[in-house]
Coordinates of C-alpha atoms in Angstrom, one line a residue:
Chain A
M212 CA 15.1 -35.1 21.3
K213 CA 13.8 -31.6 21.9
H214 CA 12.5 -30.7 25.4
P215 CA 13.0 -34.1 27.0
G216 CA 12.3 -32.8 30.5
P217 CA 8.5 -33.5 30.6
L218 CA 9.1 -37.0 29.3
F219 CA 11.5 -37.7 32.1
T220 CA 9.0 -36.3 34.6
L221 CA 6.3 -38.7 33.3
L222 CA 8.7 -41.5 33.2
A223 CA 9.8 -40.9 36.8
G224 CA 6.2 -40.9 37.9
V225 CA 5.5 -44.2 36.0
V226 CA 8.5 -45.8 37.6
F227 CA 7.5 -44.7 41.0
A228 CA 3.9 -45.9 40.5
V229 CA 5.2 -49.3 39.2
G230 CA 7.4 -49.5 42.3
I231 CA 4.5 -48.9 44.6
G232 CA 2.4 -51.4 42.7
I233 CA 5.1 -54.1 43.0
V234 CA 5.3 -53.4 46.7
D235 CA 1.5 -53.6 47.0
L236 CA 1.5 -56.9 45.3
A237 CA 4.6 -58.3 46.9
S238 CA 3.4 -57.4 50.4
G239 CA 0.2 -59.3 49.7
T240 CA -1.9 -56.3 50.8
G241 CA -5.1 -58.1 49.9
A242 CA -4.2 -58.9 46.3
A243 CA -7.6 -59.3 44.8
P244 CA -8.5 -62.5 43.0
V245 CA -8.7 -60.7 39.8
A246 CA -6.7 -61.2 36.7
G247 CA -6.3 -57.4 36.3
T248 CA -4.3 -57.0 39.5
A249 CA -1.0 -57.0 37.7
S250 CA -2.0 -54.0 35.7
A251 CA -2.3 -51.9 38.8
A252 CA 1.0 -50.2 38.2
G253 CA 0.7 -49.8 34.5
A254 CA -2.7 -48.0 34.8
A255 CA -1.2 -45.3 37.0
G256 CA 0.2 -43.3 34.1
A257 CA 1.5 -45.3 31.2
P258 CA -0.8 -47.5 29.3
T259 CA 2.2 -48.8 27.5
T260 CA 4.1 -49.9 30.6
T261 CA 3.6 -53.5 31.6
A262 CA 4.0 -54.3 35.2
P263 CA 6.0 -57.4 36.1
P264 CA 3.9 -60.4 36.9
A265 CA 2.7 -60.6 40.5
P266 CA 5.1 -62.5 42.7
P267 CA 3.5 -65.5 44.4
P268 CA 1.6 -64.5 47.6
P269 CA 3.5 -65.1 50.8
A270 CA 2.8 -68.5 52.2
T271 CA 0.4 -68.5 55.1
S272 CA -0.4 -71.2 57.6
E273 CA -4.0 -70.1 58.0
P274 CA -6.6 -72.2 56.4
P275 CA -8.3 -70.6 53.4
K276 CA -11.1 -68.4 54.5
P277 CA -14.4 -68.2 52.6
E278 CA -14.1 -65.4 50.2
A279 CA -15.5 -62.0 51.3
P280 CA -18.6 -61.0 49.5
A281 CA -18.7 -57.7 47.7
R282 CA -22.2 -57.0 49.0
A283 CA -23.4 -58.1 52.4
D284 CA -25.4 -57.0 55.4
Y285 CA -24.6 -58.0 59.0
A286 CA -26.4 -57.4 62.3
G287 CA -26.2 -58.6 65.8
R288 CA -25.1 -57.9 69.4
V289 CA -21.6 -57.2 70.5
T290 CA -19.8 -59.6 72.7
G291 CA -21.2 -59.2 76.2
G292 CA -24.5 -57.8 74.8
G293 CA -23.8 -54.2 75.8
A294 CA -24.7 -52.8 72.4
S295 CA -25.7 -53.9 68.9
V296 CA -23.9 -53.3 65.6
A297 CA -25.0 -53.5 62.0
V298 CA -22.7 -53.3 59.0
S299 CA -23.8 -52.9 55.4
A300 CA -21.1 -53.4 52.8
R301 CA -21.4 -52.8 49.1
D302 CA -18.6 -52.8 46.5
G303 CA -15.8 -51.6 48.7
Y304 CA -17.8 -49.2 50.8
A305 CA -19.5 -49.8 54.1
I306 CA -21.9 -48.1 56.5
A307 CA -22.2 -49.2 60.1
Y308 CA -24.3 -48.3 63.0
V309 CA -23.6 -49.1 66.6
C310 CA -26.1 -48.4 69.4
D311 CA -27.1 -49.6 72.9
G312 CA -30.8 -48.6 72.6
K313 CA -30.5 -46.0 75.3
K314 CA -27.9 -43.3 74.7
L315 CA -24.9 -44.6 73.0
E316 CA -24.8 -44.6 69.2
A317 CA -22.6 -43.9 66.2
W318 CA -22.8 -44.0 62.5
L319 CA -19.7 -45.0 60.7
E320 CA -18.6 -45.3 57.1
G321 CA -15.5 -46.3 55.3
V322 CA -13.8 -49.0 53.4
A323 CA -14.9 -52.6 53.2
A324 CA -12.8 -54.5 50.7
G325 CA -10.7 -57.6 50.6
G326 CA -12.5 -58.9 53.6
K327 CA -11.4 -56.1 55.8
L328 CA -13.4 -53.3 57.4
D329 CA -12.0 -49.9 58.2
L330 CA -14.7 -47.5 59.2
K331 CA -14.8 -44.2 61.0
G332 CA -17.5 -41.9 62.2
A333 CA -18.1 -38.8 64.4
P334 CA -17.3 -38.4 67.2
N335 CA -14.2 -40.5 67.4
A336 CA -15.9 -43.7 66.4
V337 CA -13.7 -46.4 64.8
L338 CA -14.6 -49.8 63.6
T339 CA -12.1 -52.3 62.3
G340 CA -12.5 -55.9 61.5
S341 CA -13.1 -58.4 58.8
F342 CA -16.0 -60.0 57.0
D343 CA -16.7 -63.1 55.1
A344 CA -19.8 -64.9 53.6
A345 CA -21.1 -65.8 57.1
S346 CA -20.2 -63.1 59.5
A347 CA -18.5 -59.8 60.3
T348 CA -16.1 -59.7 63.2
G349 CA -14.0 -57.0 64.8
T350 CA -13.7 -54.2 67.2
V351 CA -15.7 -51.0 67.5
T352 CA -14.9 -48.0 69.7
V353 CA -17.7 -45.5 70.4
A354 CA -17.5 -42.6 73.0
G355 CA -14.5 -44.2 74.6
K356 CA -16.0 -47.7 74.9
T357 CA -14.6 -50.5 73.0
Y358 CA -16.6 -53.6 72.1
Q359 CA -15.7 -56.8 70.3
F360 CA -18.2 -58.3 68.0
T361 CA -18.9 -61.2 65.7
V362 CA -22.3 -60.7 64.0
P363 CA -24.0 -62.9 61.4
T364 CA -25.4 -61.9 58.1
A365 CA -28.8 -60.2 58.2
K366 CA -31.5 -61.2 55.8
K367 CA -34.5 -58.9 55.3
P368 CA -36.3 -57.7 57.3
A369 CA -33.2 -57.9 59.6
G370 CA -30.6 -55.3 59.1
L371 CA -30.0 -51.5 59.4
Y372 CA -32.7 -48.8 59.1
R373 CA -32.7 -45.1 59.5
A374 CA -35.2 -42.3 59.4
T375 CA -35.0 -38.5 59.5
P376 CA -38.3 -37.3 61.0
K377 CA -39.1 -33.9 62.5
V378 CA -39.6 -33.6 66.2
K379 CA -41.2 -30.4 67.4
G380 CA -40.4 -29.0 64.0
K381 CA -36.7 -29.8 64.2
A382 CA -34.8 -32.4 62.2
A383 CA -34.1 -35.6 64.1
K384 CA -32.5 -38.8 63.3
V385 CA -33.4 -42.4 64.1
G386 CA -31.3 -45.5 63.6
W387 CA -32.6 -49.1 64.1
I388 CA -30.9 -52.4 64.1
V389 CA -33.2 -55.3 63.5
Q390 CA -31.6 -58.5 64.6
P391 CA -31.7 -61.7 62.7
D392 CA -33.9 -63.1 65.6
G393 CA -36.4 -60.4 64.9
S394 CA -35.8 -58.2 68.0
Q395 CA -34.8 -54.7 67.4
V396 CA -32.9 -51.8 69.0
G397 CA -32.7 -48.2 68.1
I398 CA -32.1 -44.6 69.1
L399 CA -33.9 -41.4 68.4
T400 CA -31.6 -38.3 68.4
T401 CA -32.9 -34.8 68.6
D402 CA -31.5 -31.5 69.7
E403 CA -32.3 -32.4 73.3
G404 CA -30.4 -35.7 73.2
S405 CA -30.8 -39.4 72.6
T406 CA -33.6 -41.7 73.7
A407 CA -34.8 -45.2 72.8
A408 CA -36.4 -45.2 69.3
P409 CA -40.0 -46.1 68.9
Q410 CA -40.9 -49.6 67.7
L411 CA -40.2 -50.0 64.0
G412 CA -43.1 -51.8 62.2
L413 CA -41.8 -54.1 59.5
G414 CA -44.5 -54.6 56.9
A415 CA -44.1 -54.0 53.2
Q416 CA -42.5 -50.8 54.4
A417 CA -40.6 -50.1 57.6
T418 CA -42.6 -47.5 59.5
A419 CA -42.6 -45.9 62.9
T420 CA -44.5 -43.2 64.8
V421 CA -42.3 -40.4 65.9
D422 CA -43.7 -37.4 67.8
G423 CA -47.2 -38.5 66.8
T424 CA -46.4 -38.6 63.1
P425 CA -45.9 -41.7 61.0
V426 CA -42.5 -41.9 59.3
T427 CA -41.1 -44.3 56.8
A428 CA -37.7 -45.7 57.6
E429 CA -35.1 -46.4 54.9
A430 CA -33.3 -49.7 54.9
I431 CA -29.6 -49.4 54.5
S432 CA -28.6 -52.5 52.7
G433 CA -25.5 -53.3 50.8
L434 CA -27.2 -56.3 49.3
T435 CA -30.0 -54.3 47.7
G436 CA -28.1 -51.0 47.4
N437 CA -30.7 -49.1 49.4
G438 CA -29.9 -46.1 51.6
G439 CA -26.7 -44.3 51.0
F440 CA -25.2 -46.7 48.5
Chain B
M1240 CA -0.7 -14.1 22.8
A1241 CA -3.7 -15.8 21.5
A1242 CA -2.8 -15.2 17.9
P1243 CA -4.3 -18.1 16.0
A1244 CA -1.6 -20.1 14.2
T1245 CA -2.5 -21.7 10.9
G1246 CA -5.3 -24.2 11.7
G1247 CA -3.6 -27.4 10.4
R1248 CA -0.4 -27.1 12.3
T1249 CA -2.1 -26.1 15.5
A1250 CA -4.4 -29.1 15.3
V1251 CA -1.5 -31.4 14.8
A1252 CA 0.5 -30.0 17.7
L1253 CA -2.5 -30.4 20.0
V1254 CA -3.9 -33.7 18.9
V1255 CA -1.2 -36.0 20.2
P1256 CA -1.1 -34.7 23.7
L1257 CA -4.9 -34.5 23.9
V1258 CA -5.4 -38.0 22.6
A1259 CA -2.7 -39.4 24.9
G1260 CA -4.2 -37.6 27.9
A1261 CA -7.7 -38.8 27.0
A1262 CA -6.4 -42.4 26.8
V1263 CA -4.7 -42.1 30.2
S1264 CA -8.0 -40.8 31.8
V1265 CA -10.0 -43.6 30.2
V1266 CA -7.5 -46.3 31.2
L1267 CA -7.5 -45.1 34.8
G1268 CA -11.2 -45.0 35.0
V1269 CA -11.7 -48.4 33.4
Y1270 CA -9.0 -50.0 35.6
G1271 CA -10.5 -48.3 38.7
G1272 CA -13.9 -49.7 37.7
L1273 CA -12.9 -53.2 36.8
H1274 CA -10.3 -53.9 39.5
T1275 CA -11.8 -55.2 42.7
P1276 CA -10.7 -52.8 45.4
T1277 CA -8.4 -54.5 47.9
G1278 CA -9.2 -52.0 50.7
V1279 CA -5.6 -51.9 51.7
A1280 CA -2.2 -50.9 50.2
V1281 CA 1.2 -50.0 51.4
N1282 CA 1.1 -47.4 54.1
V1283 CA 3.4 -44.6 55.1
A1284 CA 4.8 -45.1 58.5
G1285 CA 4.1 -42.4 61.1
F1286 CA 0.5 -41.7 60.3
S1287 CA -2.6 -43.0 61.9
G1288 CA -4.0 -44.5 58.7
P1289 CA -4.0 -44.4 54.9
Q1290 CA -6.7 -41.8 54.9
S1291 CA -4.6 -39.3 56.9
V1292 CA -1.5 -40.1 54.8
K1293 CA -3.4 -39.3 51.7
A1294 CA -5.0 -36.2 53.0
W1295 CA -1.6 -34.7 54.0
L1296 CA 0.2 -35.8 50.9
A1297 CA -2.5 -34.2 48.8
T1298 CA -2.2 -31.1 50.9
V1299 CA 1.5 -31.0 50.1
V1300 CA 0.6 -31.4 46.4
V1301 CA -1.8 -28.5 46.6
V1302 CA 0.7 -26.2 48.2
L1303 CA 3.2 -27.1 45.5
A1304 CA 0.5 -26.5 42.9
L1305 CA 0.0 -23.0 44.4
V1306 CA 3.8 -22.5 43.7
Q1307 CA 3.1 -23.7 40.2
F1308 CA 0.3 -21.2 39.7
G1309 CA 2.3 -18.3 41.1
S1310 CA 5.5 -19.1 39.1
A1311 CA 3.4 -19.6 35.9
L1312 CA 1.8 -16.2 36.4
A1313 CA 5.3 -14.8 36.8
M1314 CA 6.6 -16.5 33.6
Y1315 CA 3.8 -15.1 31.6
G1316 CA 4.5 -11.7 33.0
K1317 CA 1.3 -11.4 34.8
L1318 CA 3.0 -10.3 38.0
G1319 CA 4.5 -7.2 36.4
G1320 CA 7.9 -7.0 34.7
G1321 CA 10.0 -9.9 33.6
A1322 CA 10.3 -13.0 35.7
P1323 CA 13.6 -13.6 37.5
A1324 CA 15.7 -16.4 36.1
W1325 CA 15.0 -18.7 39.0
V1326 CA 11.3 -18.8 38.4
A1327 CA 11.4 -21.3 35.5
P1328 CA 13.4 -23.9 37.5
V1329 CA 11.2 -23.4 40.5
H1330 CA 8.2 -24.0 38.3
R1331 CA 9.7 -27.1 36.8
W1332 CA 10.9 -28.7 40.0
S1333 CA 7.9 -27.8 42.1
G1334 CA 5.8 -29.5 39.4
R1335 CA 7.9 -32.6 39.3
L1336 CA 7.9 -32.9 43.1
A1337 CA 4.1 -32.3 43.1
F1338 CA 3.6 -35.1 40.6
L1339 CA 5.8 -37.5 42.4
V1340 CA 4.1 -36.8 45.8
S1341 CA 0.7 -37.3 44.2
I1342 CA 1.6 -40.8 42.9
P1343 CA 1.3 -42.7 46.2
V1344 CA -2.1 -41.0 46.8
A1345 CA -3.4 -42.0 43.4
M1346 CA -2.0 -45.5 43.7
H1347 CA -3.9 -46.0 47.0
C1348 CA -7.0 -44.6 45.5
L1349 CA -6.8 -46.8 42.4
Y1350 CA -5.6 -50.0 44.0
A1351 CA -7.3 -50.0 47.3
L1352 CA -10.5 -48.1 46.6
G1353 CA -11.1 -48.0 42.9
F1354 CA -13.6 -45.9 40.9
Q1355 CA -16.6 -45.4 43.1
A1356 CA -19.9 -43.5 42.8
F1357 CA -21.8 -44.1 46.0
D1358 CA -22.3 -40.3 46.5
L1359 CA -21.8 -37.1 44.7
R1360 CA -18.5 -36.3 46.4
V1361 CA -17.0 -39.7 45.7
L1362 CA -18.2 -39.7 42.1
A1363 CA -16.8 -36.2 41.6
H1364 CA -13.5 -37.3 43.2
S1365 CA -13.3 -40.4 41.0
L1366 CA -13.9 -38.5 37.8
L1367 CA -11.6 -35.7 38.7
G1368 CA -8.8 -38.2 39.6
C1369 CA -9.0 -39.8 36.2
F1370 CA -9.2 -36.4 34.5
F1371 CA -6.3 -35.0 36.5
Y1372 CA -3.7 -37.5 35.3
G1373 CA -5.1 -37.3 31.8
V1374 CA -4.8 -33.6 31.5
F1375 CA -1.4 -33.7 33.3
V1376 CA -0.1 -36.1 30.7
A1377 CA -1.5 -33.8 28.0
K1378 CA 0.1 -30.8 29.5
M1379 CA 3.5 -32.5 29.8
L1380 CA 3.4 -33.7 26.2
L1381 CA 2.3 -30.3 25.0
L1382 CA 5.4 -28.7 26.5
R1383 CA 7.4 -30.5 23.9
K1384 CA 5.3 -29.1 21.0
D1385 CA 6.7 -25.9 19.5
G1386 CA 3.8 -25.3 17.2
A1387 CA 1.1 -25.3 19.8
P1388 CA -1.0 -22.1 20.1
G1389 CA -0.1 -19.8 23.0
W1390 CA -3.4 -20.3 24.9
S1391 CA -3.1 -24.1 25.0
L1392 CA -0.5 -24.4 27.7
P1393 CA -2.1 -22.0 30.2
L1394 CA -5.4 -23.7 29.5
L1395 CA -4.1 -27.2 30.3
G1396 CA -2.1 -26.0 33.2
G1397 CA -5.2 -24.3 34.6
L1398 CA -7.2 -27.4 34.1
V1399 CA -4.6 -29.5 36.0
F1400 CA -4.6 -27.0 38.8
T1401 CA -8.4 -26.8 38.9
A1402 CA -8.8 -30.6 38.9
L1403 CA -6.2 -30.9 41.7
V1404 CA -8.0 -28.3 43.9
G1405 CA -11.3 -30.2 43.2
L1406 CA -9.6 -33.4 44.3
W1407 CA -8.3 -31.9 47.4
L1408 CA -11.7 -30.3 48.3
S1409 CA -13.5 -33.6 47.7
A1410 CA -11.2 -35.7 49.8
S1411 CA -8.6 -34.0 52.0
L1412 CA -10.8 -31.1 53.1
W1413 CA -13.7 -33.5 53.6
F1414 CA -11.5 -35.7 55.7
F1415 CA -10.1 -32.9 57.8
T1416 CA -13.6 -31.4 58.5
R1417 CA -14.9 -34.8 59.5
F1418 CA -12.1 -36.2 61.5
G1419 CA -10.0 -33.2 62.4
L1420 CA -6.4 -32.3 61.5
I1421 CA -5.1 -35.7 62.4
F1422 CA -1.8 -37.2 61.3

């Protein structure tokens, strides 16, 4: 065979990819309930390579959990009630917002797949947890404070909203969480700092009056795919 | 260097690598789109999370790719004079190493995250990722073809490099600017 080097290079890569794929499957890192899972390794470089069949998932003593939905919205208060959190997940990606309605807030984004949440946001905000068909649960750290939460699914008009109005001619940002019980909490952030957000009117459109001007808020919903999805 | 060879032989030399590369790109994209992302995959110990692992591994790959670029320029005599004998092995082995280092990153992307399009950065990254491995396979296979036109190897090599830099910009740099240089 002439010039075999490049073939060996490709082959080495395929072998390595297959190895990682086997470890992924064997360690049960959220092996998805999809028939295509076993092709994970083969797809990484060699369409002709067939990955070995997935080993049986490690036995667990936990009862089977309801399957995590691909698209879902959650909203509610953290344990203890010091803040609220909303999580919108869609097809592996999630946006979350945490706020206390006074000063503390954070927008986070990241991975939501296999029933697990792993989100980050500035500055130094981290949210980890899990979600299923009924609720999202986990831990969120914002500005050095850590909260536990278990929040239910949110059906419209409950959920997460944001708006980007102008205040004194400068760009501002508002986030609202509308709770499943209809109450709401939000923060308006401008150059000068954060304050409680004005009331969000929930009609056909979500609207609020910021700095004397009506603004329309955008729902951020994984279910409907609005706002950043 | 770009003297056109006879059309037929040139086409034959190019067609197999390009078709194979295209097939790899499409398979990666289709798999990434159909496979339900698991969100997690094997992790490398010593890092704070899979994102930082990937960002740093990809940075290693880009550094090796810069070695690739420099050594390729030398082999084509673009740095003046003939290339020293060690340049070719350096090119070969830095490339092999870069490819292998990229594999865990790509596997995590593909297995845990899949093909996503929720914003322009992510869509560009997904497309570039599929394109990168396709054009890499094409370039590797083209190395074995003696009849290929002189411009084809630098072109594919340049595309591999460009795609890689695009991948790094749309993920590693984005990660570092958002979260800082964390390990």
